[in-house]
Amino acid sequence: MTDGLDASKILVDGFTEILFWPLNLDLGPKTTTDALKKAMIKVEDGLKDEEIWQEVKDPLRALDEGSDEEKNKREAYAAFVYFHPFIQKVLFPKTDDPNRLLRQFRRSGITHMTAVFKNLSLTFVVKRCHLYLISETGTALFVLEISTQHLLSLDKVQTILEILRRAYPPFWETDKKAGNIPGNIPREVFWHGPKEDRHQPPLTFEDCWEQVAAKDTRRTPRARHWEEVLGKAFFEHPWMQVTDERIPAMAWISVDQPKEISYGDWVRLAFLDSPGLAKIPYGSGYLTDFEKNHCYDAFWNPKENLTTRYLVSGYGFVSVGDKDSGYFKDAIHQHFRRHYFYMGLIAHLQTAILLSLSDRLSDANELDDQDAQDLQKSTLDFTHRLWFPEISNHVQGRALFALWRRHLGTDRLYEQVMREAQEHNAFLNVQADRKAAEAATTLNLIATIGLSLSLVAGILGMNVLVDAGPMPVVLQEKTSLKSAASWDWSHLPLVLNTLTMVLGLSAVGLLLLPKEKGSLLGKAGKGLVVAAILAGVGWAVSSLWRYAP
């Protein structure tokens, strides 16, 4: 299995790479659905105001190229009918659909990209530079497709696959003359357009350290060439990396001798690893069942001239075939750019959104009722609108998508998020039951006061405060209201007794009600005790007044 040519001796005459960079808005603790929607509106407005991004009105025709209209229609048609109808609604919504889940933008002004590596400098054609946004979850997915027809050796392709997809330097090397050198990232990247070239100086260690060590805005850094292509307006918002520095990628590679690729280089291609001296880059135990777990070999049998192989590792998807196969260079290349690309788009969006929901559910217990319900609705909407274990009836499509999702761990992540959502929903139900119990307690309070009033009225009668007797003469001399309604002031102690009885019985009733820590009754417990004491004092005073000689 280790036999084969050295990677430097295998020629690549066709190379296409597509990068998927998933990002989620990070609005801090207690992020709400409404806040995400408002923030995404600002993102879209900023993209339009900057005028380097234009919204794609018809996603079905987003990849139209050249002047061959019939060819563009055929390719768009083949991609559309490849997927289930519910996938078609997500990927290719109607042009006038205001409720489309995905909003797609196209970057203008960039036609080529030059990447400078340690021992290699290469210019690529930029075939696609798109940005997908989902407002409800605050998710963005940046897509860059580059291609070259330059003859390359397979080891150089491996270097490109390993280095180009880095979002920031994972480490720094030290050189006595050059100082700190960023590791595993292009030394420089230039963007070329019909009007101007765009270039930012490479990151320095001080730049990266300031971003990592900042107390208020501590975050992972970003390479300047990615900030340049996405634009200032986009990065005015707090985007969070979904993955580490390795941006997921797809690659289509046309080689002159696919059957001469060694086992170790197949492993490197599957894991998007750089070339190395070792025949096998990992231990044999780690690579148990490599072909079964990472290779789709329905069209791989070199003895029978079947020379197309697919390698899947979750963050990587690589299609390798013979340069002399017209079918691989035409049909498979088209499928790679459309059919397989859309598989990857769905798979990586699912992962990014699930991670966003999981992050929000971790703070869900601190949300108010309405925001908590909105979060539950967002989880349910994801299940109904973007959770697809299968996306096509085609055997190959089902198998590749299942393999891709398995390596991304999408099913496991989905189960985790659903479990978190269920636990949060259970918490909401407990809160609702508690509020219902507090409402019942309030009703009991009202009933207790009413019972006290009814008891007093039953003992003293309903007319205790009404009497036609004349006002005392002493008081008549001290008031000008001689014609006022008469009142028997001898009833005043009885009135005071009545009021204090009501207060006392109500206080005793409240004290007897069950009280939870932190509840209204629990906090008012001391006040109720004081009220009961005052009621007793009032009762004693009024009784002395009433029965004094």
Coordinates of C-alpha atoms in Angstrom, one line a residue:
M1 CA 0.0 0.0 0.0
T2 CA 3.0 2.4 0.4
D3 CA 4.3 1.9 -3.1
G4 CA 4.0 4.7 -5.6
L5 CA 5.8 7.6 -7.1
D6 CA 7.2 10.5 -5.0
A7 CA 4.7 13.4 -4.9
S8 CA 7.2 15.6 -6.6
K9 CA 7.2 13.4 -9.7
I10 CA 3.4 13.3 -10.2
L11 CA 2.2 16.2 -12.4
V12 CA -1.1 18.1 -11.8
D13 CA -2.4 19.9 -14.8
G14 CA -5.7 21.0 -13.3
F15 CA -6.4 22.3 -9.8
T16 CA -9.5 24.0 -8.3
E17 CA -9.9 24.8 -4.6
I18 CA -13.0 26.1 -2.8
L19 CA -12.8 27.5 0.7
F20 CA -15.7 27.5 3.1
W21 CA -15.2 30.0 6.0
P22 CA -18.1 29.8 8.5
L23 CA -18.5 32.6 11.0
N24 CA -21.1 33.4 13.7
L25 CA -22.0 36.8 15.2
D26 CA -20.8 37.0 18.8
L27 CA -23.1 39.5 20.5
G28 CA -22.1 38.4 24.0
P29 CA -24.1 36.8 26.8
K30 CA -27.9 36.6 26.5
T31 CA -27.9 37.0 22.7
T32 CA -31.5 37.1 21.4
T33 CA -33.0 36.3 18.1
D34 CA -34.2 39.8 17.6
A35 CA -30.7 41.2 18.4
L36 CA -29.2 38.9 15.8
K37 CA -31.7 39.9 13.1
K38 CA -31.1 43.6 13.7
A39 CA -27.3 43.0 13.6
M40 CA -27.6 41.1 10.3
I41 CA -29.6 43.9 8.8
K42 CA -26.7 46.2 9.6
V43 CA -24.3 43.7 8.1
E44 CA -26.3 43.6 4.8
D45 CA -26.7 47.4 4.8
G46 CA -23.0 47.8 5.3
L47 CA -22.2 45.4 2.4
K48 CA -24.4 47.3 0.1
D49 CA -23.1 50.7 1.2
E50 CA -19.5 49.6 0.6
E51 CA -20.5 48.8 -3.0
I52 CA -18.0 45.9 -3.3
W53 CA -20.7 43.3 -2.7
Q54 CA -23.9 42.9 -4.7
E55 CA -26.8 40.7 -3.7
V56 CA -27.4 37.8 -6.0
K57 CA -31.0 38.1 -7.2
D58 CA -31.2 34.6 -8.7
P59 CA -29.0 32.0 -6.9
L60 CA -29.8 29.5 -9.7
R61 CA -27.8 31.6 -12.1
A62 CA -25.0 32.6 -9.6
L63 CA -22.3 30.7 -11.5
D64 CA -23.1 31.7 -15.0
E65 CA -19.8 32.3 -16.9
G66 CA -18.9 33.4 -20.4
S67 CA -21.2 34.0 -23.3
D68 CA -22.5 30.4 -23.8
E69 CA -26.0 30.9 -22.4
E70 CA -27.2 27.4 -23.3
K71 CA -24.2 25.8 -21.5
N72 CA -25.0 28.0 -18.4
K73 CA -28.6 26.9 -18.5
R74 CA -27.7 23.2 -18.8
E75 CA -25.4 23.3 -15.8
A76 CA -27.8 25.2 -13.7
Y77 CA -30.6 22.8 -14.6
A78 CA -28.5 19.8 -13.7
A79 CA -27.6 21.2 -10.3
F80 CA -31.2 22.1 -9.6
V81 CA -32.8 18.7 -10.3
Y82 CA -30.0 16.8 -8.5
F83 CA -31.5 17.8 -5.1
H84 CA -34.7 17.1 -3.2
P85 CA -37.4 19.8 -3.6
F86 CA -37.0 21.0 0.0
I87 CA -33.3 21.5 -0.7
Q88 CA -34.1 23.4 -3.9
K89 CA -36.2 25.8 -1.8
V90 CA -33.2 26.6 0.3
L91 CA -30.5 26.8 -2.3
F92 CA -32.5 28.2 -5.2
P93 CA -35.3 30.3 -3.8
K94 CA -37.6 32.3 -6.1
T95 CA -36.1 35.7 -7.1
D96 CA -39.0 37.6 -5.4
D97 CA -39.2 35.5 -2.3
P98 CA -38.9 37.9 0.7
N99 CA -38.6 35.0 3.2
R100 CA -35.6 33.3 1.6
L101 CA -33.4 31.6 4.3
L102 CA -30.1 32.3 2.5
R103 CA -29.1 35.7 1.2
Q104 CA -26.2 35.5 -1.2
F105 CA -23.8 38.3 -2.2
R106 CA -21.1 38.4 -4.9
R107 CA -17.8 40.2 -4.5
S108 CA -16.8 42.4 -7.4
G109 CA -13.5 43.9 -8.5
I110 CA -11.3 40.8 -8.0
T111 CA -10.3 38.5 -10.8
H112 CA -7.0 36.9 -9.6
M113 CA -5.1 36.1 -6.5
T114 CA -1.4 35.7 -5.9
A115 CA -0.2 33.7 -2.9
V116 CA 3.4 33.7 -1.8
F117 CA 4.5 30.7 0.1
K118 CA 7.9 29.8 1.5
N119 CA 9.3 28.3 -1.7
L120 CA 6.5 29.0 -4.1
S121 CA 4.6 31.9 -5.6
L122 CA 1.5 31.2 -7.7
T123 CA -1.3 33.3 -9.2
F124 CA -4.8 31.8 -9.3
V125 CA -8.0 32.7 -11.2
V126 CA -10.7 33.7 -8.8
K127 CA -13.8 31.9 -10.1
R128 CA -16.1 32.6 -7.3
C129 CA -16.1 35.0 -4.3
H130 CA -19.5 34.8 -2.6
L131 CA -20.9 35.4 0.9
Y132 CA -24.0 33.6 2.3
L133 CA -25.9 35.1 5.2
I134 CA -28.6 33.7 7.5
S135 CA -30.3 36.4 9.5
E136 CA -32.1 34.3 12.1
T137 CA -29.0 32.7 13.4
G138 CA -26.4 35.4 12.7
T139 CA -24.4 33.0 10.5
A140 CA -22.2 33.9 7.5
L141 CA -20.3 31.6 5.2
F142 CA -17.6 33.1 2.9
V143 CA -16.8 31.1 -0.2
L144 CA -13.7 31.5 -2.4
E145 CA -13.1 29.4 -5.5
I146 CA -9.7 29.6 -7.1
S147 CA -8.3 27.7 -10.1
T148 CA -5.1 27.3 -12.1
Q149 CA -4.1 25.5 -15.2
H150 CA -0.4 25.8 -14.5
L151 CA 1.5 22.5 -14.4
L152 CA 2.3 21.7 -10.8
S153 CA 3.7 18.7 -8.9
L154 CA 1.5 17.0 -6.4
D155 CA 3.7 18.0 -3.5
K156 CA 3.2 21.7 -4.4
V157 CA -0.6 21.1 -4.5
Q158 CA -0.3 19.5 -1.0
T159 CA 1.5 22.7 0.2
I160 CA -1.3 24.9 -1.2
L161 CA -4.0 22.7 0.4
E162 CA -2.2 22.9 3.8
I163 CA -1.2 26.6 3.8
L164 CA -3.6 28.7 1.8
R165 CA -6.7 27.9 3.9
R166 CA -5.3 29.4 7.1
A167 CA -7.4 32.2 8.6
Y168 CA -4.5 33.3 10.9
P169 CA -1.1 32.0 11.9
P170 CA -1.4 29.1 14.3
F171 CA 2.1 29.6 15.5
W172 CA 5.2 31.8 15.0
E173 CA 8.7 30.7 14.0
T174 CA 11.8 32.6 15.1
D175 CA 14.5 33.7 12.6
K176 CA 17.7 35.5 13.7
K177 CA 17.5 37.9 10.7
A178 CA 13.8 38.1 9.9
G179 CA 12.5 37.9 13.5
N180 CA 9.1 36.3 14.1
I181 CA 7.8 34.5 11.0
P182 CA 4.1 33.4 10.8
G183 CA 3.9 29.6 10.4
N184 CA 1.6 27.6 8.1
I185 CA 0.1 30.7 6.3
P186 CA 1.0 32.5 3.1
R187 CA 3.8 35.0 3.5
E188 CA 1.8 37.5 1.4
V189 CA -1.4 37.5 -0.7
F190 CA -2.2 40.0 -3.5
W191 CA -5.7 40.5 -4.9
H192 CA -5.9 41.6 -8.5
G193 CA -8.7 43.3 -10.3
P194 CA -9.4 45.0 -13.7
K195 CA -8.9 48.4 -12.1
E196 CA -6.5 48.0 -9.2
D197 CA -4.5 45.5 -7.2
R198 CA -5.3 45.2 -3.5
H199 CA -2.6 44.3 -1.0
Q200 CA -2.1 44.5 2.7
P201 CA 1.2 44.0 4.4
P202 CA 1.4 40.7 6.2
L203 CA 0.5 40.3 9.9
T204 CA 3.2 40.9 12.4
F205 CA 3.5 39.1 15.7
E206 CA 2.8 42.3 17.5
D207 CA -0.5 42.7 15.6
C208 CA -1.6 39.2 16.5
W209 CA -0.5 39.5 20.1
E210 CA -2.4 42.7 20.6
Q211 CA -5.6 41.1 19.4
V212 CA -5.2 38.0 21.6
A213 CA -4.1 39.8 24.7
A214 CA -6.6 42.7 24.6
K215 CA -8.6 42.8 27.7
D216 CA -11.9 44.2 26.2
T217 CA -11.9 42.7 22.7
R218 CA -9.8 39.5 23.2
R219 CA -10.2 37.3 20.1
T220 CA -8.3 35.2 17.6
P221 CA -6.6 37.4 14.9
R222 CA -7.4 37.4 11.2
A223 CA -5.0 37.5 8.3
R224 CA -5.1 40.9 6.6
H225 CA -5.7 39.4 3.1
W226 CA -9.1 38.0 4.4
E227 CA -10.0 41.3 5.9
E228 CA -9.1 43.0 2.6
V229 CA -11.3 40.7 0.5
L230 CA -14.3 40.7 2.8
G231 CA -14.1 44.5 3.4
K232 CA -14.1 46.8 6.4
A233 CA -17.9 47.0 6.6
F234 CA -18.1 43.3 7.2
F235 CA -15.5 43.2 10.0
E236 CA -17.1 46.1 11.8
H237 CA -19.2 43.4 13.4
P238 CA -18.0 40.9 16.1
W239 CA -17.6 37.7 14.1
M240 CA -16.5 34.5 15.8
Q241 CA -14.6 31.7 14.3
V242 CA -16.6 28.4 14.0
T243 CA -13.5 26.3 13.4
D244 CA -9.9 26.9 14.3
E245 CA -7.5 28.6 11.9
R246 CA -8.0 25.9 9.3
I247 CA -10.8 27.0 6.9
P248 CA -12.6 24.0 5.5
A249 CA -11.8 23.3 1.8
M250 CA -12.7 21.3 -1.3
A251 CA -10.3 20.4 -4.0
W252 CA -10.5 19.0 -7.5
I253 CA -7.2 17.6 -8.8
S254 CA -6.4 16.3 -12.2
V255 CA -3.2 14.2 -12.3
D256 CA -1.3 12.4 -14.9
Q257 CA -0.9 9.1 -13.0
P258 CA -3.5 8.7 -10.3
K259 CA -2.8 5.0 -9.8
E260 CA 0.9 5.9 -8.9
I261 CA -0.1 8.1 -5.9
S262 CA 1.3 6.4 -2.8
Y263 CA -0.8 5.4 0.2
G264 CA 0.9 8.1 2.3
D265 CA 0.0 10.8 -0.2
W266 CA -3.6 9.6 -0.4
V267 CA -3.7 10.1 3.4
R268 CA -2.1 13.6 3.0
L269 CA -4.7 14.6 0.4
A270 CA -7.6 13.3 2.5
F271 CA -6.5 15.4 5.6
L272 CA -5.2 18.3 3.5
D273 CA -1.7 17.9 4.9
S274 CA 1.6 19.2 3.5
P275 CA 4.1 17.0 1.9
G276 CA 6.6 15.1 4.1
L277 CA 9.5 12.7 4.0
A278 CA 7.7 9.9 5.9
K279 CA 6.1 7.4 3.7
I280 CA 3.0 7.4 5.9
P281 CA 2.3 10.6 7.9
Y282 CA 0.5 8.9 10.8
G283 CA 0.7 5.8 12.9
S284 CA -0.8 2.6 11.4
G285 CA -3.2 2.4 14.3
Y286 CA -4.6 5.8 13.6
L287 CA -5.2 4.9 9.9
T288 CA -7.1 1.7 10.6
D289 CA -9.7 1.3 7.9
F290 CA -8.6 4.5 6.1
E291 CA -10.2 3.5 2.8
K292 CA -13.4 2.5 4.5
N293 CA -13.7 5.7 6.6
H294 CA -12.3 8.3 4.3
C295 CA -12.5 7.1 0.7
Y296 CA -15.5 6.8 -1.7
D297 CA -14.2 4.3 -4.2
A298 CA -17.3 3.5 -6.3
F299 CA -15.3 4.7 -9.4
W300 CA -11.8 3.7 -8.2
N301 CA -10.3 0.5 -9.7
P302 CA -7.1 1.3 -11.6
K303 CA -6.9 -2.2 -13.0
E304 CA -10.2 -1.6 -14.8
N305 CA -9.3 2.0 -15.7
L306 CA -11.6 3.4 -13.0
T307 CA -9.5 6.3 -11.8
T308 CA -11.8 8.7 -10.0
R309 CA -11.5 8.8 -6.2
Y310 CA -13.2 11.0 -3.5
L311 CA -11.5 11.6 -0.2
V312 CA -13.5 13.0 2.8
S313 CA -12.4 14.2 6.2
G314 CA -15.1 16.6 7.2
Y315 CA -13.1 19.8 6.9
G316 CA -11.7 18.4 3.6
F317 CA -13.3 17.0 0.4
V318 CA -10.9 16.1 -2.4
S319 CA -11.7 14.7 -5.8
V320 CA -8.8 13.1 -7.7
G321 CA -8.9 11.8 -11.3
D322 CA -7.0 11.2 -14.5
K323 CA -6.1 14.2 -16.6
D324 CA -6.7 12.1 -19.7
S325 CA -10.3 11.4 -18.7
G326 CA -12.6 13.8 -20.5
Y327 CA -15.4 12.8 -18.2
F328 CA -13.4 13.7 -15.1
K329 CA -12.2 17.0 -16.6
D330 CA -15.7 18.1 -17.8
A331 CA -18.6 16.4 -16.0
I332 CA -16.9 15.7 -12.7
H333 CA -15.4 19.2 -12.6
Q334 CA -18.8 20.7 -13.1
H335 CA -20.3 18.4 -10.5
F336 CA -17.5 19.4 -8.1
R337 CA -18.3 23.1 -8.6
R338 CA -22.0 22.8 -8.3
H339 CA -23.4 19.5 -6.9
Y340 CA -20.7 18.7 -4.4
F341 CA -20.2 22.4 -3.6
Y342 CA -23.9 22.7 -2.5
M343 CA -23.5 19.5 -0.4
G344 CA -20.6 21.2 1.4
L345 CA -22.5 24.5 1.7
I346 CA -25.4 22.7 3.5
A347 CA -23.1 20.6 5.7
H348 CA -21.0 23.5 6.9
L349 CA -24.0 25.8 7.4
Q350 CA -25.6 23.1 9.5
T351 CA -22.5 22.8 11.7
A352 CA -22.2 26.6 12.1
I353 CA -25.8 27.1 13.0
L354 CA -25.8 24.2 15.5
L355 CA -22.8 25.6 17.2
S356 CA -24.5 29.1 17.3
L357 CA -27.6 27.6 18.9
S358 CA -25.6 25.6 21.4
D359 CA -23.8 28.7 22.5
R360 CA -27.0 30.6 22.9
L361 CA -28.7 27.8 24.8
S362 CA -25.8 27.9 27.3
D363 CA -27.1 31.3 28.4
A364 CA -30.8 30.7 27.8
N365 CA -31.8 30.5 31.5
E366 CA -30.9 34.2 31.9
L367 CA -33.3 35.3 29.1
D368 CA -36.7 36.8 29.7
D369 CA -39.8 34.8 28.7
Q370 CA -40.2 36.2 25.2
D371 CA -36.6 35.9 24.3
A372 CA -36.5 32.4 25.7
Q373 CA -39.5 31.4 23.5
D374 CA -37.8 33.0 20.5
L375 CA -34.8 30.9 21.0
Q376 CA -36.9 27.7 21.2
K377 CA -38.6 28.8 18.0
S378 CA -35.2 29.3 16.3
T379 CA -34.2 25.8 17.3
L380 CA -37.5 24.5 15.9
D381 CA -37.1 26.6 12.7
F382 CA -33.6 25.1 12.1
T383 CA -35.0 21.6 12.4
H384 CA -37.8 22.3 9.9
R385 CA -35.9 24.4 7.4
L386 CA -32.3 23.3 7.4
W387 CA -31.9 19.9 9.0
F388 CA -31.5 17.5 6.1
P389 CA -29.9 14.1 6.8
E390 CA -30.4 13.5 3.0
I391 CA -30.4 15.9 0.2
S392 CA -30.6 13.8 -3.0
N393 CA -32.1 10.6 -4.3
H394 CA -28.8 9.8 -6.2
V395 CA -26.9 7.0 -4.6
Q396 CA -23.6 8.8 -4.9
G397 CA -25.0 12.0 -3.5
R398 CA -26.5 10.3 -0.5
A399 CA -23.3 8.4 0.2
L400 CA -21.0 11.4 -0.1
F401 CA -23.2 13.6 2.0
A402 CA -23.5 11.0 4.7
L403 CA -19.8 10.5 4.8
W404 CA -19.2 14.2 4.9
R405 CA -21.6 14.8 7.8
R406 CA -20.3 11.8 9.7
H407 CA -16.8 13.3 9.8
L408 CA -18.2 16.7 10.7
G409 CA -20.0 15.1 13.6
T410 CA -23.3 16.8 12.5
D411 CA -25.7 14.1 13.9
R412 CA -23.9 14.1 17.3
L413 CA -23.9 17.9 17.4
Y414 CA -27.6 18.0 16.5
E415 CA -28.5 15.5 19.2
Q416 CA -26.6 17.6 21.7
V417 CA -28.3 20.8 20.8
M418 CA -31.8 19.1 20.8
R419 CA -31.0 17.8 24.3
E420 CA -30.0 21.3 25.4
A421 CA -33.2 22.7 23.9
Q422 CA -35.3 20.0 25.7
E423 CA -33.6 20.8 29.0
H424 CA -34.2 24.5 28.4
N425 CA -37.8 23.9 27.5
A426 CA -38.2 21.8 30.7
F427 CA -36.8 24.8 32.6
L428 CA -39.3 27.1 31.0
N429 CA -42.1 24.7 32.0
V430 CA -40.9 24.7 35.6
Q431 CA -40.8 28.5 35.5
A432 CA -44.3 28.6 34.1
D433 CA -45.5 26.2 36.9
R434 CA -43.9 28.4 39.5
K435 CA -45.6 31.5 38.1
A436 CA -48.9 29.7 38.1
A437 CA -48.3 28.7 41.7
E438 CA -47.5 32.3 42.6
A439 CA -50.7 33.4 40.8
A440 CA -52.7 30.9 42.9
T441 CA -51.0 32.2 46.0
T442 CA -52.1 35.7 45.1
L443 CA -55.7 34.5 44.7
N444 CA -55.5 32.8 48.1
L445 CA -54.3 36.1 49.6
I446 CA -57.3 37.9 48.1
A447 CA -59.6 35.1 49.3
T448 CA -58.1 35.3 52.8
I449 CA -58.8 39.1 53.0
G450 CA -62.3 38.6 51.7
L451 CA -62.9 35.8 54.2
S452 CA -61.8 38.1 57.0
L453 CA -64.2 40.8 55.9
S454 CA -67.1 38.4 55.6
L455 CA -66.4 37.0 59.1
V456 CA -66.4 40.5 60.6
A457 CA -69.6 41.5 58.7
G458 CA -71.3 38.3 59.8
I459 CA -70.5 39.0 63.5
L460 CA -71.2 42.7 63.7
G461 CA -73.8 43.1 61.0
M462 CA -73.8 45.1 57.8
N463 CA -75.1 48.4 59.3
V464 CA -72.4 48.7 62.0
L465 CA -71.3 52.1 60.5
V466 CA -74.7 53.6 60.0
D467 CA -76.7 55.3 62.7
A468 CA -79.2 58.3 62.7
G469 CA -78.3 59.5 66.1
P470 CA -77.3 63.2 66.6
M471 CA -73.7 64.4 66.6
P472 CA -72.4 65.2 70.1
V473 CA -73.0 68.7 71.3
V474 CA -69.4 69.4 72.1
L475 CA -68.4 68.6 68.5
Q476 CA -71.3 70.6 67.1
E477 CA -69.9 73.7 68.7
K478 CA -66.5 73.1 67.1
T479 CA -67.6 72.6 63.5
S480 CA -69.4 74.7 61.0
L481 CA -71.0 71.6 59.4
K482 CA -74.0 71.7 61.6
S483 CA -76.2 70.4 58.8
A484 CA -74.0 67.4 58.0
A485 CA -75.2 63.9 58.2
S486 CA -75.6 62.8 61.8
W487 CA -73.2 60.3 63.3
D488 CA -73.1 58.4 66.5
W489 CA -69.5 58.8 67.7
S490 CA -70.1 56.2 70.3
H491 CA -69.5 53.7 67.5
L492 CA -66.0 54.9 66.8
P493 CA -64.3 52.3 69.1
L494 CA -66.3 49.6 67.4
V495 CA -65.2 50.8 64.0
L496 CA -61.6 50.7 65.1
N497 CA -62.1 47.2 66.4
T498 CA -63.5 46.2 63.1
L499 CA -60.6 47.6 61.1
T500 CA -58.0 46.1 63.4
M501 CA -59.8 42.7 63.3
V502 CA -59.7 42.8 59.5
L503 CA -56.0 43.7 59.5
G504 CA -55.1 41.1 62.1
L505 CA -57.0 38.3 60.4
S506 CA -55.5 39.2 57.0
A507 CA -52.0 39.3 58.5
V508 CA -52.5 36.0 60.2
G509 CA -53.9 34.5 57.0
L510 CA -50.8 35.7 55.0
L511 CA -48.5 34.3 57.6
L512 CA -50.1 30.9 57.3
L513 CA -49.8 30.9 53.4
P514 CA -46.7 28.9 52.1
K515 CA -43.9 31.2 51.1
E516 CA -40.9 30.5 48.8
K517 CA -37.5 32.1 49.2
G518 CA -37.3 35.2 47.0
S519 CA -41.1 35.3 46.4
L520 CA -43.3 38.3 47.2
L521 CA -44.7 36.7 50.3
G522 CA -41.3 35.5 51.5
K523 CA -39.9 39.0 51.3
A524 CA -43.0 40.5 53.0
G525 CA -42.9 38.0 55.9
K526 CA -41.4 40.5 58.4
G527 CA -43.8 43.2 57.3
L528 CA -46.7 40.8 58.0
V529 CA -45.5 40.1 61.5
V530 CA -45.3 43.8 62.2
A531 CA -48.8 44.3 60.8
A532 CA -50.1 41.6 63.1
I533 CA -48.5 43.2 66.1
L534 CA -49.9 46.6 65.2
A535 CA -53.3 45.1 64.7
G536 CA -53.1 43.6 68.2
V537 CA -52.1 47.0 69.7
G538 CA -54.9 48.7 67.8
W539 CA -57.4 46.2 69.0
A540 CA -56.3 46.8 72.6
V541 CA -56.4 50.6 72.3
S542 CA -59.9 50.6 70.7
S543 CA -61.2 48.1 73.3
L544 CA -60.0 50.4 76.2
W545 CA -61.6 53.4 74.6
R546 CA -64.9 51.5 74.1
Y547 CA -65.2 50.1 77.6
A548 CA -63.5 52.9 79.6
P549 CA -65.9 54.5 82.2

